[in-house]
Amino acid sequence: MKINNKNFQDWTEEDLKVLLHNDAYRENNFIDYKVDFAPFKCEDKNKKKEKQAEFRSDVCSLANADGGYIFYGIGEDAGMAGALVGIVLSNPDRFELDRRNELQAIRPVMPEVEFTFVRLNNEKHVVILHIQRGLYKPYITEEPEGDFHFYIRHGNKKQAMSYTEMQNAFLNAAMLAEDIKSFRKARLNDYKEETAHPFALVHLIPATFKNQSDALSMYDLARNRKLIFESLFNGMVRDRPVPNVDGVYFPNFKYEEYDDEHLQIFNNGTVELRMNLYVYGTNKNDSHLKIERWLNTLEFWEELQKLLDDTAEMYKKLNRAVPMYVCVSIYGCKGLWNDEMDRFGMNAPTKVDRNEIVCAPIEIRNILDDEQLARGKEDSIRMTKYALGIRK
């Protein structure tokens, strides 16, 4: 949702005034106004726990629907924003930390929630929570212990989920994992048929990749210079984008000797990189090692990190903060050796034990979050090394 063409992190008091008495911003599936933060008003411990449980269920109800915004510090009148009241906060950072700690009680995991604080002229704050549509629906609260509740937002109200809604939510979560698995398998099989050299296949798959409504024409974006791929993926792109049924790809018409990488950008937002893995030989006269073929993955780790950085930059230009799954598959490396030292600095090579390696997806909850992106790169490299038998 944008106000005055601004994202919610950039809203000011003047922007929030647009909401007041405006039927276009009436409470609905995505918007909820609360004049205060109820747990602040409870001195009784039991009452406070009840209000904290209500806060969690409000968040769950939006995550179990299509996401949305909760405004704390805005009064409402018949569903429309009535006044910018604000709440007293001495330390907004502490407020956010406490709320995130409270949300940890949600199962199976805490939904993706962003906070922003708009300071008013009366020195109070309007606190806005942006709850993303949940990936792991249905979300559940256990209030009190042993008493489980599934809530969903319908219109301007929170209500218990029906059996059918819960069933569909569980099925959709399972389908996402299966869809990603099927997509990876099909793409890997395509490359196996045409590539004789050992290679790595990396997919960066958004959680929305099966939603047709989220698809974009990548070729139109490139043609209109809204996405300049040769700048975004500098070094991986050596020619102009060519459209195909999936989106765009980048052939190496002029430099076939550089055809060690192949980049495909899908209209559904998926980014695919196929990269040949370099294999070199050792001195056959070395009677101690008797190793002839080694796998060099140093360049691959660099390209994997760069691909993630470049994809994050693309999504920033698309203004899409989505969860992303980093999926690495490797083919044709069985029997190749990894150059490795043990903890004493002695040569201790390991051998790849299978020909086809399909690593488990690494999730990045928000591709635009620098900390999550850095952690995703680190986890992806570590798990791929483990899959190859590299211990460090």
Short mmCIF file of C-alpha atoms in Angstrom, two decimals:
data_model
loop_
_atom_site.label_atom_id
_atom_site.label_comp_id
_atom_site.label_asym_id
_atom_site.label_seq_id
_atom_site.Cartn_x
_atom_site.Cartn_y
_atom_site.Cartn_z
CA MET A 1 0.00 0.00 0.00
CA LYS A 2 1.25 3.47 -0.89
CA ILE A 3 0.17 6.89 0.39
CA ASN A 4 1.16 9.93 -1.67
CA ASN A 5 3.19 7.50 -3.78
CA LYS A 6 5.36 6.61 -0.75
CA ASN A 7 6.06 3.22 0.79
CA PHE A 8 5.06 2.81 4.40
CA GLN A 9 8.59 3.20 5.76
CA ASP A 10 8.60 6.77 4.40
CA TRP A 11 5.21 7.94 5.67
CA THR A 12 5.00 11.16 7.71
CA GLU A 13 2.24 12.75 9.76
CA GLU A 14 1.10 14.67 6.67
CA ASP A 15 0.83 11.42 4.73
CA LEU A 16 -1.25 9.79 7.47
CA LYS A 17 -3.73 12.67 7.34
CA VAL A 18 -4.75 11.31 3.93
CA LEU A 19 -6.29 8.35 5.79
CA LEU A 20 -8.62 10.50 7.90
CA HIS A 21 -12.33 10.26 6.99
CA ASN A 22 -11.30 8.73 3.68
CA ASP A 23 -13.56 5.92 2.52
CA ALA A 24 -10.77 4.57 0.27
CA TYR A 25 -8.82 3.69 3.43
CA ARG A 26 -11.69 2.29 5.45
CA GLU A 27 -10.98 -0.78 7.61
CA ASN A 28 -11.03 -3.85 5.37
CA ASN A 29 -9.18 -7.12 4.75
CA PHE A 30 -5.85 -5.27 4.80
CA ILE A 31 -6.29 -2.32 7.19
CA ASP A 32 -6.98 -2.25 10.93
CA TYR A 33 -7.04 0.89 13.13
CA LYS A 34 -6.48 0.81 16.89
CA VAL A 35 -6.55 3.96 18.98
CA ASP A 36 -3.96 2.60 21.42
CA PHE A 37 -1.79 -0.40 22.15
CA ALA A 38 -4.01 -2.26 24.62
CA PRO A 39 -1.32 -4.09 26.68
CA PHE A 40 0.07 -0.68 27.73
CA LYS A 41 -3.16 0.06 29.61
CA CYS A 42 -3.21 -3.14 31.67
CA GLU A 43 -1.64 -3.12 35.11
CA ASP A 44 -3.19 -6.46 36.05
CA LYS A 45 -0.83 -9.24 34.87
CA ASN A 46 -3.59 -11.59 33.76
CA LYS A 47 -5.36 -8.88 31.80
CA LYS A 48 -2.06 -7.88 30.21
CA LYS A 49 -1.47 -11.47 29.08
CA GLU A 50 -4.94 -11.51 27.52
CA LYS A 51 -4.20 -8.33 25.58
CA GLN A 52 -0.82 -9.66 24.44
CA ALA A 53 -2.58 -12.80 23.21
CA GLU A 54 -5.04 -10.59 21.34
CA PHE A 55 -2.11 -8.75 19.73
CA ARG A 56 -0.69 -12.06 18.49
CA SER A 57 -4.05 -13.19 17.15
CA ASP A 58 -4.45 -9.89 15.25
CA VAL A 59 -1.11 -10.49 13.55
CA CYS A 60 -2.01 -14.12 12.81
CA SER A 61 -5.35 -13.15 11.28
CA LEU A 62 -3.65 -10.95 8.68
CA ALA A 63 -0.83 -13.42 7.99
CA ASN A 64 -3.43 -16.17 7.47
CA ALA A 65 -5.27 -13.94 4.96
CA ASP A 66 -3.40 -11.75 2.47
CA GLY A 67 -1.34 -9.64 4.85
CA GLY A 68 -2.00 -6.01 5.71
CA TYR A 69 -1.40 -3.10 8.07
CA ILE A 70 -2.26 -2.42 11.71
CA PHE A 71 -2.16 1.25 12.77
CA TYR A 72 -1.73 1.82 16.51
CA GLY A 73 -2.60 5.38 17.55
CA ILE A 74 -5.35 6.12 15.03
CA GLY A 75 -8.92 6.25 16.24
CA GLU A 76 -11.68 4.96 13.98
CA ASP A 77 -15.30 5.98 13.43
CA ALA A 78 -17.56 3.49 11.66
CA GLY A 79 -14.49 1.84 10.16
CA MET A 80 -12.87 5.05 8.91
CA ALA A 81 -9.78 6.65 10.42
CA GLY A 82 -11.02 9.43 12.70
CA ALA A 83 -8.04 11.06 14.41
CA LEU A 84 -4.28 10.84 14.74
CA VAL A 85 -4.07 10.25 18.48
CA GLY A 86 -0.70 8.55 18.79
CA ILE A 87 0.72 6.51 21.66
CA VAL A 88 3.41 7.49 24.13
CA LEU A 89 6.73 5.76 23.38
CA SER A 90 9.92 6.59 25.21
CA ASN A 91 11.95 4.12 23.16
CA PRO A 92 10.56 2.92 19.78
CA ASP A 93 13.41 0.42 19.32
CA ARG A 94 12.58 -1.19 22.66
CA PHE A 95 8.90 -1.29 21.74
CA GLU A 96 9.68 -3.16 18.52
CA LEU A 97 12.01 -5.60 20.28
CA ASP A 98 9.38 -6.39 22.95
CA ARG A 99 6.70 -6.95 20.31
CA ARG A 100 8.93 -9.25 18.29
CA ASN A 101 9.66 -11.25 21.42
CA GLU A 102 5.92 -11.60 22.05
CA LEU A 103 5.32 -12.73 18.48
CA GLN A 104 7.84 -15.57 18.89
CA ALA A 105 5.02 -17.54 20.53
CA ILE A 106 3.25 -17.86 17.16
CA ARG A 107 3.57 -21.26 15.48
CA PRO A 108 5.01 -22.66 13.26
CA VAL A 109 7.19 -19.52 12.99
CA MET A 110 6.74 -15.81 13.51
CA PRO A 111 5.23 -14.23 10.37
CA GLU A 112 7.20 -11.58 8.49
CA VAL A 113 6.40 -8.27 10.24
CA GLU A 114 7.87 -4.83 9.57
CA PHE A 115 7.57 -1.86 11.93
CA THR A 116 7.62 1.86 11.28
CA PHE A 117 7.12 4.75 13.71
CA VAL A 118 5.61 8.07 12.60
CA ARG A 119 6.32 10.87 15.07
CA LEU A 120 3.43 13.33 15.51
CA ASN A 121 3.53 17.00 16.42
CA ASN A 122 2.18 16.09 19.89
CA GLU A 123 5.42 14.07 20.46
CA LYS A 124 3.50 10.79 20.34
CA HIS A 125 3.88 8.10 17.67
CA VAL A 126 1.64 6.24 15.31
CA VAL A 127 3.04 2.71 15.16
CA ILE A 128 2.41 0.85 11.90
CA LEU A 129 2.90 -2.89 11.50
CA HIS A 130 3.08 -4.34 8.02
CA ILE A 131 2.29 -8.04 8.18
CA GLN A 132 3.26 -10.03 5.08
CA ARG A 133 1.00 -12.70 3.66
CA GLY A 134 2.24 -15.80 5.44
CA LEU A 135 4.30 -18.49 3.75
CA TYR A 136 3.67 -21.05 6.49
CA LYS A 137 -0.07 -20.72 6.84
CA PRO A 138 -1.99 -21.48 8.92
CA TYR A 139 -0.43 -19.59 11.85
CA ILE A 140 -1.64 -20.50 15.28
CA THR A 141 -1.67 -18.96 18.74
CA GLU A 142 -1.77 -21.03 21.91
CA GLU A 143 -3.73 -18.91 24.40
CA PRO A 144 -3.73 -20.13 27.15
CA GLU A 145 -1.46 -23.16 27.13
CA GLY A 146 -3.16 -26.10 25.46
CA ASP A 147 -5.88 -23.91 23.91
CA PHE A 148 -5.12 -23.39 20.19
CA HIS A 149 -6.71 -20.79 17.94
CA PHE A 150 -6.56 -20.20 14.19
CA TYR A 151 -7.68 -16.71 13.18
CA ILE A 152 -8.16 -15.07 9.79
CA ARG A 153 -9.11 -11.57 8.69
CA HIS A 154 -12.41 -11.27 6.80
CA GLY A 155 -13.49 -7.76 5.87
CA ASN A 156 -12.87 -5.55 8.87
CA LYS A 157 -13.08 -8.35 11.42
CA LYS A 158 -10.95 -11.15 12.84
CA GLN A 159 -12.65 -14.52 13.12
CA ALA A 160 -11.86 -18.18 13.67
CA MET A 161 -10.77 -20.07 10.56
CA SER A 162 -13.17 -22.65 9.22
CA TYR A 163 -12.10 -26.27 8.81
CA THR A 164 -11.93 -25.80 5.02
CA GLU A 165 -9.74 -22.70 5.36
CA MET A 166 -7.34 -24.54 7.66
CA GLN A 167 -7.24 -27.55 5.34
CA ASN A 168 -6.54 -25.39 2.28
CA ALA A 169 -3.80 -23.49 4.12
CA PHE A 170 -2.00 -26.72 5.04
CA LEU A 171 -2.34 -28.04 1.48
CA ASN A 172 -1.03 -24.82 -0.08
CA ALA A 173 2.05 -24.84 2.16
CA ALA A 174 2.84 -28.40 1.06
CA MET A 175 2.18 -27.50 -2.59
CA LEU A 176 4.74 -24.67 -2.55
CA ALA A 177 7.50 -27.07 -1.51
CA GLU A 178 6.39 -29.61 -4.13
CA ASP A 179 6.15 -26.97 -6.87
CA ILE A 180 9.70 -25.79 -6.18
CA LYS A 181 10.96 -29.39 -6.20
CA SER A 182 9.23 -30.16 -9.53
CA PHE A 183 10.48 -26.96 -11.16
CA ARG A 184 14.09 -27.64 -10.15
CA LYS A 185 13.94 -31.24 -11.36
CA ALA A 186 12.60 -30.24 -14.78
CA ARG A 187 15.24 -27.54 -15.28
CA LEU A 188 18.07 -29.81 -14.12
CA ASN A 189 16.96 -32.52 -16.55
CA ASP A 190 16.99 -30.01 -19.43
CA TYR A 191 20.60 -29.05 -18.75
CA LYS A 192 21.73 -32.63 -18.16
CA GLU A 193 20.73 -33.49 -21.71
CA GLU A 194 22.71 -30.66 -23.31
CA THR A 195 25.75 -30.15 -21.03
CA ALA A 196 28.58 -32.66 -20.96
CA HIS A 197 30.76 -30.63 -18.57
CA PRO A 198 30.24 -30.74 -14.77
CA PHE A 199 28.02 -27.80 -13.85
CA ALA A 200 26.18 -26.01 -11.04
CA LEU A 201 22.60 -24.85 -11.48
CA VAL A 202 21.40 -22.07 -9.17
CA HIS A 203 17.78 -21.01 -8.85
CA LEU A 204 16.60 -17.99 -6.87
CA ILE A 205 12.87 -18.70 -6.60
CA PRO A 206 10.40 -16.19 -5.09
CA ALA A 207 7.64 -17.60 -2.91
CA THR A 208 5.14 -16.04 -5.33
CA PHE A 209 6.52 -17.80 -8.42
CA LYS A 210 3.28 -19.75 -9.03
CA ASN A 211 1.06 -16.67 -8.77
CA GLN A 212 0.19 -15.66 -12.33
CA SER A 213 -0.96 -12.23 -11.16
CA ASP A 214 2.61 -11.44 -10.03
CA ALA A 215 4.19 -12.29 -13.39
CA LEU A 216 5.94 -9.54 -15.37
CA SER A 217 7.15 -9.37 -18.96
CA MET A 218 10.89 -9.25 -18.37
CA TYR A 219 11.51 -8.55 -22.05
CA ASP A 220 9.20 -5.51 -22.01
CA LEU A 221 10.95 -4.23 -18.89
CA ALA A 222 14.30 -4.65 -20.65
CA ARG A 223 13.12 -3.13 -23.92
CA ASN A 224 11.73 -0.08 -22.09
CA ARG A 225 14.99 0.20 -20.10
CA LYS A 226 13.18 -0.21 -16.79
CA LEU A 227 15.48 -3.14 -16.06
CA ILE A 228 18.97 -2.83 -17.52
CA PHE A 229 20.15 -6.42 -17.20
CA GLU A 230 23.65 -5.79 -18.52
CA SER A 231 24.14 -3.41 -15.62
CA LEU A 232 22.29 -5.46 -13.01
CA PHE A 233 24.09 -8.71 -13.85
CA ASN A 234 27.37 -7.24 -14.98
CA GLY A 235 29.81 -9.97 -16.02
CA MET A 236 27.10 -12.66 -16.31
CA VAL A 237 25.43 -10.96 -19.29
CA ARG A 238 27.50 -10.62 -22.47
CA ASP A 239 24.78 -9.86 -25.02
CA ARG A 240 21.32 -8.35 -25.33
CA PRO A 241 18.33 -10.16 -23.78
CA VAL A 242 16.37 -12.47 -26.05
CA PRO A 243 12.74 -13.31 -25.23
CA ASN A 244 11.58 -16.88 -24.87
CA VAL A 245 8.49 -18.61 -23.51
CA ASP A 246 9.74 -18.26 -19.91
CA GLY A 247 11.08 -14.70 -19.92
CA VAL A 248 14.50 -13.63 -21.21
CA TYR A 249 17.88 -15.28 -21.65
CA PHE A 250 21.29 -13.97 -22.67
CA PRO A 251 23.11 -15.94 -25.40
CA ASN A 252 26.77 -15.52 -26.21
CA PHE A 253 26.46 -15.01 -29.95
CA LYS A 254 29.89 -13.47 -30.41
CA TYR A 255 31.98 -15.22 -27.79
CA GLU A 256 31.26 -18.95 -27.73
CA GLU A 257 34.45 -19.53 -25.79
CA TYR A 258 32.81 -17.69 -22.86
CA ASP A 259 29.78 -19.95 -22.80
CA ASP A 260 30.61 -21.14 -19.30
CA GLU A 261 27.56 -19.38 -17.84
CA HIS A 262 23.93 -19.19 -18.92
CA LEU A 263 21.51 -16.74 -17.32
CA GLN A 264 17.71 -16.95 -17.56
CA ILE A 265 15.29 -14.48 -15.96
CA PHE A 266 11.76 -15.87 -15.74
CA ASN A 267 8.63 -13.75 -15.98
CA ASN A 268 7.58 -15.15 -12.60
CA GLY A 269 10.64 -13.53 -10.98
CA THR A 270 12.84 -16.63 -10.81
CA VAL A 271 16.53 -16.15 -11.66
CA GLU A 272 18.49 -19.12 -13.02
CA LEU A 273 22.25 -19.44 -13.51
CA ARG A 274 23.93 -22.46 -15.07
CA MET A 275 27.69 -22.35 -14.53
CA ASN A 276 30.29 -24.85 -15.69
CA LEU A 277 32.58 -26.07 -12.92
CA TYR A 278 36.26 -26.04 -13.71
CA VAL A 279 38.12 -29.35 -13.44
CA TYR A 280 41.90 -29.62 -13.58
CA GLY A 281 44.44 -32.41 -13.38
CA THR A 282 47.33 -33.07 -10.99
CA ASN A 283 50.82 -34.35 -11.66
CA LYS A 284 50.36 -38.02 -12.55
CA ASN A 285 53.87 -38.74 -11.30
CA ASP A 286 52.84 -37.89 -7.74
CA SER A 287 52.90 -41.42 -6.34
CA HIS A 288 51.72 -40.27 -2.92
CA LEU A 289 48.39 -38.72 -3.94
CA LYS A 290 47.60 -40.62 -7.15
CA ILE A 291 44.83 -38.10 -7.85
CA GLU A 292 44.17 -37.02 -11.42
CA ARG A 293 41.08 -34.79 -11.40
CA TRP A 294 40.29 -31.89 -9.05
CA LEU A 295 37.20 -29.71 -8.73
CA ASN A 296 37.82 -25.95 -8.52
CA THR A 297 34.82 -24.22 -6.91
CA LEU A 298 36.41 -20.90 -5.88
CA GLU A 299 34.88 -18.99 -8.79
CA PHE A 300 31.49 -20.58 -8.13
CA TRP A 301 31.31 -19.25 -4.55
CA GLU A 302 32.04 -15.75 -5.87
CA GLU A 303 29.41 -16.02 -8.61
CA LEU A 304 26.80 -17.39 -6.20
CA GLN A 305 27.21 -14.39 -3.90
CA LYS A 306 27.17 -11.98 -6.82
CA LEU A 307 24.01 -13.58 -8.22
CA LEU A 308 22.25 -13.04 -4.89
CA ASP A 309 23.40 -9.43 -4.68
CA ASP A 310 22.36 -8.70 -8.26
CA THR A 311 18.97 -10.36 -7.82
CA ALA A 312 18.35 -8.30 -4.68
CA GLU A 313 19.15 -5.17 -6.70
CA MET A 314 16.68 -6.26 -9.39
CA TYR A 315 13.95 -6.77 -6.82
CA LYS A 316 14.72 -3.38 -5.31
CA LYS A 317 14.07 -1.80 -8.71
CA LEU A 318 10.86 -3.83 -8.99
CA ASN A 319 9.89 -2.63 -5.49
CA ARG A 320 9.20 -6.20 -4.37
CA ALA A 321 10.24 -7.38 -0.93
CA VAL A 322 9.55 -11.09 -1.24
CA PRO A 323 10.76 -14.28 0.43
CA MET A 324 13.29 -16.05 -1.78
CA TYR A 325 14.50 -19.64 -1.94
CA VAL A 326 18.13 -20.24 -2.93
CA CYS A 327 18.35 -23.64 -4.62
CA VAL A 328 21.68 -25.11 -5.73
CA SER A 329 21.98 -28.28 -7.81
CA ILE A 330 25.27 -29.79 -9.02
CA TYR A 331 25.73 -32.41 -11.71
CA GLY A 332 28.57 -34.50 -13.11
CA CYS A 333 31.11 -34.29 -10.27
CA LYS A 334 31.17 -37.81 -8.85
CA GLY A 335 34.71 -38.97 -8.21
CA LEU A 336 36.25 -35.50 -8.43
CA TRP A 337 38.42 -34.36 -5.54
CA ASN A 338 38.13 -31.24 -3.41
CA ASP A 339 41.38 -29.59 -2.39
CA GLU A 340 41.22 -29.21 1.40
CA MET A 341 43.49 -28.81 4.39
CA ASP A 342 42.83 -30.37 7.79
CA ARG A 343 43.04 -28.40 11.06
CA PHE A 344 46.79 -29.00 11.20
CA GLY A 345 47.34 -27.51 7.73
CA MET A 346 47.98 -30.88 6.16
CA ASN A 347 46.57 -31.82 2.77
CA ALA A 348 43.29 -33.75 3.36
CA PRO A 349 41.31 -33.94 0.09
CA THR A 350 37.75 -35.24 -0.04
CA LYS A 351 35.93 -36.84 -2.97
CA VAL A 352 32.44 -36.00 -4.28
CA ASP A 353 30.37 -39.12 -3.63
CA ARG A 354 27.51 -38.76 -6.13
CA ASN A 355 26.82 -37.51 -9.62
CA GLU A 356 23.65 -35.52 -8.95
CA ILE A 357 23.40 -33.24 -5.91
CA VAL A 358 20.20 -31.34 -5.11
CA CYS A 359 20.70 -29.14 -2.05
CA ALA A 360 17.81 -28.24 0.22
CA PRO A 361 16.45 -24.72 -0.44
CA ILE A 362 17.82 -21.91 1.71
CA GLU A 363 15.13 -19.39 2.62
CA ILE A 364 15.69 -15.63 2.67
CA ARG A 365 12.55 -14.16 4.24
CA ASN A 366 13.06 -10.72 2.66
CA ILE A 367 15.41 -10.40 -0.32
CA LEU A 368 15.72 -6.64 0.32
CA ASP A 369 16.91 -7.02 3.91
CA ASP A 370 20.71 -6.71 3.97
CA GLU A 371 21.18 -8.86 7.09
CA GLN A 372 18.96 -11.64 5.80
CA LEU A 373 20.64 -11.49 2.40
CA ALA A 374 24.10 -11.80 3.97
CA ARG A 375 22.96 -14.73 6.10
CA GLY A 376 21.39 -16.37 3.03
CA LYS A 377 24.66 -16.14 1.09
CA GLU A 378 26.59 -17.60 4.00
CA ASP A 379 24.12 -20.48 4.51
CA SER A 380 23.96 -21.28 0.79
CA ILE A 381 27.73 -21.57 0.46
CA ARG A 382 28.11 -23.59 3.64
CA MET A 383 25.37 -26.11 2.74
CA THR A 384 26.66 -26.50 -0.83
CA LYS A 385 30.15 -27.19 0.47
CA TYR A 386 28.77 -29.83 2.82
CA ALA A 387 26.89 -31.42 -0.12
CA LEU A 388 30.16 -31.67 -2.07
CA GLY A 389 31.95 -33.18 0.92
CA ILE A 390 33.94 -30.07 1.77
CA ARG A 391 34.33 -29.94 5.55
CA LYS A 392 35.36 -26.34 6.01
#
